[in-house]
């Protein structure tokens, strides 16, 4: 783990205090933008008769846009005044994966602009904003998907017990592009432009899915062999839901726009694939949700307090809301609509807990702060019996 060098005192003046406050403002703070945008985007994806009022969704989207703007400015200040810390973040295997959050924050705010924010902006402005944020977010996401694993291989010194679901963040970013990009297809000229964007999103789906399938076994093996995650990192188990819910959303979004954009039988095949892929993946997502929730309950009983990792409860659950809503559209089954509503209630509760904890930390001055060193729990002792069994 890299230990950041001491920062020289800021030059006196009106910028001295703000610059010192952002020294420990890492890329993980973009998760607050992601979670807030998910509240708007996932709400807009619910069936019309149970959807939250449009002004409420628009307010949530506007808040996410304000947070994104403020964080972009604060992170620019961080890179300007604390380059040593910024470089340390890139060389820290526990922090570098959070650079994927920048991409997902841009994409989530842009995607929600077309659904929750259109009433405030107007269609033309919403499309333009989404196009800019989608382009920037996709470029950043692809760069992070390559650069962060490269740094993990050639620069970071990683032990097997350091594997956590945080490693998924740069790999999931292209999947967010795959899920949100199809909404821009109708706003492109017919023919090659539409087909290129739609199949490009499908390619991003495959890129992210295969990379995630490489990483997930490492994370689960770490849980089995090294025991539970440190208490502060336990909420990151919810991050596994991100690629599951987002990939289900992506296949459904591509299938929705395929007719008239790609020729038959491919358009029909994409619709079939959305159901054949989404149903079993959503089933596994529910299994993992129960597994992760049990771990969180255990951690709370052992004293897990609030930290910025609580934002991991929000955006991944939001992807499952949109995934379930997509399956409800494609299968016509009411059970998926009910599931989407139930997950949205969970998302709302998670956002309230994370937002209130963050606000209290900011008002008290405890945030932003250097992340604590997370120590793994000791493994329970195991004794081999005469029969050879372990207990």
Short mmCIF file of C-alpha atoms in Angstrom, two decimals:
data_model
loop_
_atom_site.label_atom_id
_atom_site.label_comp_id
_atom_site.label_asym_id
_atom_site.label_seq_id
_atom_site.Cartn_x
_atom_site.Cartn_y
_atom_site.Cartn_z
CA UNK A 1 0.00 0.00 0.00
CA UNK A 2 1.40 3.37 -0.93
CA UNK A 3 1.92 5.87 1.88
CA UNK A 4 1.34 9.38 0.56
CA UNK A 5 4.07 11.91 1.08
CA UNK A 6 3.43 14.84 3.36
CA UNK A 7 1.87 17.73 1.51
CA UNK A 8 3.54 21.13 1.74
CA UNK A 9 1.39 23.78 3.39
CA UNK A 10 -0.93 25.62 1.05
CA UNK A 11 -0.02 29.14 0.11
CA UNK A 12 -1.87 31.71 2.18
CA UNK A 13 -4.92 33.22 0.58
CA UNK A 14 -8.55 32.57 0.01
CA UNK A 15 -7.93 29.16 -1.65
CA UNK A 16 -5.79 27.77 1.20
CA UNK A 17 -8.62 26.26 3.24
CA UNK A 18 -10.57 24.69 0.32
CA UNK A 19 -7.36 23.19 -1.10
CA UNK A 20 -6.49 21.56 2.22
CA UNK A 21 -10.01 20.19 2.60
CA UNK A 22 -9.81 18.30 -0.69
CA UNK A 23 -6.49 16.58 -0.03
CA UNK A 24 -8.24 13.31 0.82
CA UNK A 25 -11.07 13.72 -1.70
CA UNK A 26 -10.55 10.53 -3.68
CA UNK A 27 -12.32 9.24 -6.79
CA UNK A 28 -14.59 7.15 -4.55
CA UNK A 29 -16.65 10.29 -3.95
CA UNK A 30 -18.13 9.96 -7.44
CA UNK A 31 -20.15 7.06 -5.99
CA UNK A 32 -22.41 9.66 -4.34
CA UNK A 33 -23.20 11.05 -7.79
CA UNK A 34 -23.84 7.56 -9.12
CA UNK A 35 -26.20 6.70 -6.28
CA UNK A 36 -28.16 9.93 -6.60
CA UNK A 37 -28.48 9.63 -10.39
CA UNK A 38 -29.60 6.02 -9.94
CA UNK A 39 -32.43 7.25 -7.74
CA UNK A 40 -33.70 9.31 -10.68
CA UNK A 41 -32.90 6.91 -13.52
CA UNK A 42 -34.20 3.78 -11.80
CA UNK A 43 -37.38 5.56 -10.73
CA UNK A 44 -38.05 6.60 -14.31
CA UNK A 45 -37.66 2.95 -15.43
CA UNK A 46 -40.46 1.70 -13.16
CA UNK A 47 -43.88 0.87 -14.64
CA UNK A 48 -45.87 4.07 -15.18
CA UNK A 49 -48.58 3.31 -12.61
CA UNK A 50 -46.06 2.95 -9.75
CA UNK A 51 -43.48 5.48 -10.89
CA UNK A 52 -42.59 8.30 -8.47
CA UNK A 53 -43.92 11.74 -9.47
CA UNK A 54 -41.91 13.33 -12.26
CA UNK A 55 -41.00 16.43 -10.20
CA UNK A 56 -39.45 14.18 -7.55
CA UNK A 57 -37.38 12.34 -10.16
CA UNK A 58 -36.38 15.63 -11.76
CA UNK A 59 -35.25 16.97 -8.38
CA UNK A 60 -33.12 13.86 -7.77
CA UNK A 61 -31.55 14.22 -11.21
CA UNK A 62 -30.87 17.94 -10.68
CA UNK A 63 -29.18 17.12 -7.37
CA UNK A 64 -26.97 14.55 -9.11
CA UNK A 65 -25.98 17.15 -11.72
CA UNK A 66 -25.07 19.65 -9.00
CA UNK A 67 -23.04 17.00 -7.17
CA UNK A 68 -21.23 16.02 -10.37
CA UNK A 69 -20.35 19.63 -11.15
CA UNK A 70 -19.11 20.28 -7.62
CA UNK A 71 -17.03 17.10 -7.53
CA UNK A 72 -15.45 17.74 -10.91
CA UNK A 73 -14.35 21.16 -9.64
CA UNK A 74 -13.14 19.76 -6.31
CA UNK A 75 -11.22 16.95 -7.98
CA UNK A 76 -9.59 19.46 -10.34
CA UNK A 77 -8.52 21.39 -7.24
CA UNK A 78 -7.23 18.13 -5.75
CA UNK A 79 -5.07 17.39 -8.80
CA UNK A 80 -3.81 20.98 -8.87
CA UNK A 81 -2.80 21.29 -5.21
CA UNK A 82 -2.18 17.67 -4.16
CA UNK A 83 -0.58 15.90 -7.08
CA UNK A 84 1.44 13.71 -4.71
CA UNK A 85 -1.78 12.40 -3.20
CA UNK A 86 -3.39 11.99 -6.62
CA UNK A 87 -0.42 9.90 -7.79
CA UNK A 88 -0.57 7.91 -4.57
CA UNK A 89 -4.22 7.10 -5.30
CA UNK A 90 -3.25 5.71 -8.71
CA UNK A 91 -0.52 3.57 -7.15
CA UNK A 92 -2.76 2.28 -4.37
CA UNK A 93 -4.55 -0.95 -5.40
CA UNK A 94 -7.34 -0.16 -2.95
CA UNK A 95 -8.03 3.28 -4.46
CA UNK A 96 -7.12 3.10 -8.15
CA UNK A 97 -10.19 1.02 -9.14
CA UNK A 98 -12.42 3.90 -8.00
CA UNK A 99 -11.36 5.81 -11.12
CA UNK A 100 -14.09 3.79 -12.82
CA UNK A 101 -16.58 5.78 -10.74
CA UNK A 102 -15.81 8.95 -12.69
CA UNK A 103 -16.97 7.28 -15.89
CA UNK A 104 -20.11 5.87 -14.29
CA UNK A 105 -20.98 9.21 -12.68
CA UNK A 106 -20.82 10.96 -16.05
CA UNK A 107 -22.86 8.22 -17.72
CA UNK A 108 -25.49 7.99 -14.98
CA UNK A 109 -26.16 11.73 -14.93
CA UNK A 110 -26.30 11.83 -18.73
CA UNK A 111 -28.62 8.85 -18.97
CA UNK A 112 -31.01 10.21 -16.34
CA UNK A 113 -31.11 13.55 -18.18
CA UNK A 114 -33.08 11.86 -20.98
CA UNK A 115 -35.61 10.30 -18.60
CA UNK A 116 -35.87 12.20 -15.33
CA UNK A 117 -34.40 15.52 -16.45
CA UNK A 118 -36.09 16.02 -19.81
CA UNK A 119 -38.96 17.97 -18.31
CA UNK A 120 -36.54 20.51 -16.86
CA UNK A 121 -34.20 20.77 -19.84
CA UNK A 122 -36.36 20.13 -22.87
CA UNK A 123 -35.70 17.28 -25.27
CA UNK A 124 -33.01 18.99 -27.34
CA UNK A 125 -30.91 20.09 -24.38
CA UNK A 126 -31.33 16.72 -22.64
CA UNK A 127 -30.14 14.86 -25.74
CA UNK A 128 -27.17 17.19 -26.17
CA UNK A 129 -26.16 16.86 -22.51
CA UNK A 130 -26.52 13.08 -22.61
CA UNK A 131 -24.48 12.87 -25.82
CA UNK A 132 -21.62 14.87 -24.27
CA UNK A 133 -21.62 12.96 -20.99
CA UNK A 134 -22.03 9.60 -22.73
CA UNK A 135 -19.06 10.29 -25.00
CA UNK A 136 -16.87 11.51 -22.15
CA UNK A 137 -17.98 8.75 -19.78
CA UNK A 138 -17.41 6.00 -22.33
CA UNK A 139 -13.93 7.31 -23.17
CA UNK A 140 -13.00 7.53 -19.48
CA UNK A 141 -14.51 4.09 -18.82
CA UNK A 142 -12.56 2.40 -21.60
CA UNK A 143 -9.36 4.10 -20.42
CA UNK A 144 -9.98 2.96 -16.83
CA UNK A 145 -10.83 -0.59 -17.96
CA UNK A 146 -7.36 -0.82 -19.52
CA UNK A 147 -5.23 1.41 -17.29
CA UNK A 148 -6.32 0.18 -13.86
CA UNK A 149 -5.76 -3.56 -14.56
CA UNK A 150 -2.45 -2.60 -16.22
CA UNK A 151 -1.35 -0.78 -13.06
CA UNK A 152 -2.50 -3.71 -10.93
CA UNK A 153 -0.29 -6.04 -12.97
CA UNK A 154 2.87 -3.97 -13.43
CA UNK A 155 2.93 -1.43 -10.57
CA UNK A 156 0.79 -2.59 -7.67
CA UNK A 157 1.98 -5.23 -5.24
CA UNK A 158 -1.11 -7.26 -4.46
CA UNK A 159 -1.63 -10.19 -2.13
CA UNK A 160 -4.50 -12.65 -2.74
CA UNK A 161 -6.32 -11.57 0.44
CA UNK A 162 -6.51 -7.99 -0.90
CA UNK A 163 -9.07 -8.96 -3.55
CA UNK A 164 -12.35 -7.10 -3.02
CA UNK A 165 -15.41 -6.28 -5.16
CA UNK A 166 -13.91 -2.79 -5.61
CA UNK A 167 -11.76 -4.37 -8.34
CA UNK A 168 -14.92 -4.64 -10.46
CA UNK A 169 -15.47 -0.87 -10.72
CA UNK A 170 -13.29 -0.09 -13.77
CA UNK A 171 -14.59 -3.20 -15.53
CA UNK A 172 -18.27 -2.37 -14.99
CA UNK A 173 -17.97 1.15 -16.45
CA UNK A 174 -18.27 -0.03 -20.10
CA UNK A 175 -21.38 -1.99 -19.12
CA UNK A 176 -23.00 1.26 -17.99
CA UNK A 177 -22.27 2.68 -21.45
CA UNK A 178 -23.84 -0.43 -22.97
CA UNK A 179 -27.00 0.05 -20.91
CA UNK A 180 -27.43 3.81 -21.42
CA UNK A 181 -26.09 4.29 -24.95
CA UNK A 182 -29.08 2.75 -26.79
CA UNK A 183 -31.31 5.62 -25.61
CA UNK A 184 -29.36 7.90 -27.96
CA UNK A 185 -29.95 5.67 -31.00
CA UNK A 186 -33.29 7.24 -32.06
CA UNK A 187 -31.64 10.67 -32.08
CA UNK A 188 -29.08 9.67 -34.72
CA UNK A 189 -29.67 9.59 -38.49
CA UNK A 190 -31.14 6.28 -39.71
CA UNK A 191 -28.88 3.65 -41.19
CA UNK A 192 -25.21 3.22 -40.38
CA UNK A 193 -25.03 5.73 -37.47
CA UNK A 194 -27.84 4.02 -35.54
CA UNK A 195 -26.61 0.50 -36.21
CA UNK A 196 -23.04 1.44 -35.32
CA UNK A 197 -24.00 2.89 -31.93
CA UNK A 198 -26.37 0.02 -31.09
CA UNK A 199 -23.92 -2.75 -31.96
CA UNK A 200 -21.12 -0.74 -30.38
CA UNK A 201 -23.10 -0.81 -27.13
CA UNK A 202 -23.53 -4.57 -27.54
CA UNK A 203 -19.76 -4.88 -27.99
CA UNK A 204 -19.25 -2.90 -24.75
CA UNK A 205 -21.63 -5.36 -23.06
CA UNK A 206 -19.41 -8.26 -24.14
CA UNK A 207 -16.20 -6.46 -23.18
CA UNK A 208 -17.40 -5.74 -19.67
CA UNK A 209 -19.11 -9.10 -19.16
CA UNK A 210 -16.07 -11.20 -20.06
CA UNK A 211 -13.74 -9.02 -17.98
CA UNK A 212 -16.12 -9.32 -15.02
CA UNK A 213 -16.26 -13.10 -15.40
CA UNK A 214 -12.47 -13.15 -15.10
CA UNK A 215 -12.51 -11.11 -11.90
CA UNK A 216 -15.45 -12.57 -9.98
CA UNK A 217 -13.79 -15.95 -9.23
CA UNK A 218 -10.84 -14.14 -7.62
CA UNK A 219 -13.19 -12.20 -5.36
CA UNK A 220 -15.25 -15.19 -4.30
CA UNK A 221 -12.14 -17.31 -3.75
CA UNK A 222 -10.78 -14.59 -1.47
CA UNK A 223 -13.98 -14.71 0.62
CA UNK A 224 -13.80 -18.49 0.92
CA UNK A 225 -10.09 -18.71 1.70
CA UNK A 226 -9.43 -15.52 3.69
CA UNK A 227 -12.76 -15.04 5.43
CA UNK A 228 -15.12 -12.04 5.63
CA UNK A 229 -14.07 -8.64 4.37
CA UNK A 230 -12.99 -6.00 6.91
CA UNK A 231 -16.03 -4.36 8.47
CA UNK A 232 -15.61 -1.06 6.61
CA UNK A 233 -15.41 -2.88 3.26
CA UNK A 234 -18.38 -5.20 3.81
CA UNK A 235 -20.82 -2.90 1.92
CA UNK A 236 -18.68 -3.32 -1.20
CA UNK A 237 -20.11 -6.82 -1.56
CA UNK A 238 -23.13 -5.07 -3.11
CA UNK A 239 -20.89 -3.97 -5.99
CA UNK A 240 -21.19 -7.46 -7.46
CA UNK A 241 -24.83 -6.63 -8.18
CA UNK A 242 -23.67 -3.86 -10.53
CA UNK A 243 -22.54 -5.98 -13.49
CA UNK A 244 -25.46 -8.37 -12.96
CA UNK A 245 -28.23 -5.77 -12.99
CA UNK A 246 -26.53 -3.52 -15.51
CA UNK A 247 -25.92 -6.34 -18.00
CA UNK A 248 -29.59 -7.35 -17.78
CA UNK A 249 -30.53 -3.73 -18.38
CA UNK A 250 -28.11 -3.50 -21.31
CA UNK A 251 -29.46 -6.55 -23.14
CA UNK A 252 -33.00 -5.26 -22.70
CA UNK A 253 -32.09 -1.75 -23.91
CA UNK A 254 -30.34 -3.11 -27.01
CA UNK A 255 -33.31 -5.37 -27.76
CA UNK A 256 -35.76 -2.46 -27.39
CA UNK A 257 -33.98 -0.44 -30.10
CA UNK A 258 -32.97 -3.30 -32.41
CA UNK A 259 -36.12 -3.46 -34.63
CA UNK A 260 -35.58 -1.26 -37.65
CA UNK A 261 -31.94 -0.63 -36.74
CA UNK A 262 -30.38 -4.05 -37.34
CA UNK A 263 -31.80 -6.52 -39.89
CA UNK A 264 -33.74 -9.66 -39.12
CA UNK A 265 -33.24 -12.23 -37.76
CA UNK A 266 -30.75 -10.36 -35.56
CA UNK A 267 -33.29 -7.92 -34.14
CA UNK A 268 -35.57 -10.76 -33.03
CA UNK A 269 -32.57 -12.72 -31.79
CA UNK A 270 -31.51 -9.83 -29.55
CA UNK A 271 -34.98 -9.79 -28.01
CA UNK A 272 -34.81 -13.52 -27.33
CA UNK A 273 -31.30 -13.15 -25.92
CA UNK A 274 -32.44 -10.39 -23.55
CA UNK A 275 -34.85 -12.81 -21.86
CA UNK A 276 -32.68 -15.93 -22.00
CA UNK A 277 -29.78 -13.99 -20.50
CA UNK A 278 -31.65 -11.72 -18.11
CA UNK A 279 -33.82 -14.27 -16.29
CA UNK A 280 -31.01 -16.48 -14.94
CA UNK A 281 -28.70 -13.53 -14.27
CA UNK A 282 -31.39 -11.75 -12.26
CA UNK A 283 -31.91 -14.97 -10.33
CA UNK A 284 -28.22 -15.02 -9.40
CA UNK A 285 -28.42 -11.32 -8.50
CA UNK A 286 -31.13 -12.09 -5.94
CA UNK A 287 -28.99 -14.89 -4.52
CA UNK A 288 -26.02 -12.53 -4.20
CA UNK A 289 -28.24 -9.83 -2.69
CA UNK A 290 -29.25 -12.22 0.09
CA UNK A 291 -25.62 -13.31 0.61
CA UNK A 292 -24.34 -9.72 0.75
CA UNK A 293 -27.18 -8.58 3.03
CA UNK A 294 -26.39 -11.38 5.49
CA UNK A 295 -22.75 -10.26 5.55
CA UNK A 296 -23.80 -6.65 6.20
CA UNK A 297 -26.08 -7.67 9.07
CA UNK A 298 -23.18 -9.62 10.57
CA UNK A 299 -20.85 -6.64 10.15
CA UNK A 300 -23.33 -4.26 11.79
CA UNK A 301 -23.59 -6.55 14.78
CA UNK A 302 -19.81 -6.43 15.05
CA UNK A 303 -19.69 -2.64 15.03
CA UNK A 304 -19.59 -1.54 11.38
CA UNK A 305 -20.15 2.21 11.32
CA UNK A 306 -20.78 4.63 8.50
CA UNK A 307 -18.17 5.16 5.82
CA UNK A 308 -18.24 6.23 2.19
CA UNK A 309 -18.47 2.55 1.23
CA UNK A 310 -22.15 2.77 2.16
CA UNK A 311 -22.75 4.31 -1.28
CA UNK A 312 -22.14 0.78 -2.58
CA UNK A 313 -25.66 0.02 -1.36
CA UNK A 314 -27.17 2.43 -3.90
CA UNK A 315 -26.06 2.28 -7.54
CA UNK A 316 -25.78 -1.55 -7.76
CA UNK A 317 -29.31 -1.93 -6.41
CA UNK A 318 -30.44 0.70 -8.91
CA UNK A 319 -29.10 -1.45 -11.77
CA UNK A 320 -31.17 -4.35 -10.49
CA UNK A 321 -34.25 -2.10 -10.50
CA UNK A 322 -33.73 -1.27 -14.17
CA UNK A 323 -32.88 -4.90 -14.94
CA UNK A 324 -36.08 -6.17 -13.32
CA UNK A 325 -38.11 -3.45 -15.07
CA UNK A 326 -36.59 -4.53 -18.40
CA UNK A 327 -37.58 -8.14 -17.78
CA UNK A 328 -41.08 -7.00 -16.84
CA UNK A 329 -41.38 -5.32 -20.26
CA UNK A 330 -40.03 -8.25 -22.23
CA UNK A 331 -41.74 -11.11 -20.41
CA UNK A 332 -44.99 -9.41 -19.42
CA UNK A 333 -44.70 -11.01 -15.99
CA UNK A 334 -46.06 -8.97 -13.08
CA UNK A 335 -43.58 -10.59 -10.71
CA UNK A 336 -40.72 -8.64 -12.28
CA UNK A 337 -42.63 -5.37 -11.95
CA UNK A 338 -43.21 -6.15 -8.27
CA UNK A 339 -39.54 -7.02 -7.89
CA UNK A 340 -38.51 -3.72 -9.49
CA UNK A 341 -40.71 -1.76 -7.09
CA UNK A 342 -39.40 -3.67 -4.07
CA UNK A 343 -35.80 -3.09 -5.09
CA UNK A 344 -36.52 0.60 -5.64
CA UNK A 345 -37.81 0.88 -2.07
CA UNK A 346 -34.53 -0.73 -0.95
CA UNK A 347 -32.61 1.75 -3.11
CA UNK A 348 -34.46 4.67 -1.56
CA UNK A 349 -33.68 3.44 1.97
CA UNK A 350 -30.02 2.87 1.06
CA UNK A 351 -29.70 6.34 -0.50
CA UNK A 352 -31.23 7.96 2.58
CA UNK A 353 -28.77 6.18 4.87
CA UNK A 354 -25.74 6.96 2.71
CA UNK A 355 -26.71 10.58 2.05
CA UNK A 356 -27.48 11.36 5.69
CA UNK A 357 -24.22 9.79 6.85
CA UNK A 358 -22.24 11.73 4.26
CA UNK A 359 -23.96 15.01 5.15
CA UNK A 360 -23.25 14.50 8.85
CA UNK A 361 -19.62 13.78 8.06
CA UNK A 362 -19.27 16.90 5.93
CA UNK A 363 -20.93 19.14 8.52
CA UNK A 364 -18.78 17.75 11.33
CA UNK A 365 -15.57 18.06 9.32
CA UNK A 366 -14.82 14.32 9.50
CA UNK A 367 -15.23 14.07 5.73
CA UNK A 368 -13.41 14.06 3.47
CA UNK A 369 -10.74 12.18 5.39
CA UNK A 370 -8.03 9.66 4.69
CA UNK A 371 -9.51 6.18 4.49
CA UNK A 372 -8.77 4.01 7.53
CA UNK A 373 -6.50 1.03 7.15
CA UNK A 374 -8.88 -1.90 6.87
CA UNK A 375 -7.71 -4.97 8.72
CA UNK A 376 -9.11 -8.40 8.00
CA UNK A 377 -10.87 -10.29 10.73
CA UNK A 378 -8.99 -13.25 12.17
CA UNK A 379 -10.12 -16.56 10.80
CA UNK A 380 -11.78 -18.88 13.34
CA UNK A 381 -9.54 -21.69 14.47
CA UNK A 382 -10.11 -25.02 12.75
CA UNK A 383 -9.34 -28.39 14.25
CA UNK A 384 -9.02 -31.62 12.29
CA UNK A 385 -10.78 -34.57 13.97
CA UNK A 386 -9.61 -38.19 13.93
CA UNK A 387 -11.94 -38.91 11.04
CA UNK A 388 -10.23 -36.21 8.98
CA UNK A 389 -13.15 -33.78 9.11
CA UNK A 390 -12.48 -30.14 9.88
CA UNK A 391 -14.46 -28.37 12.59
#
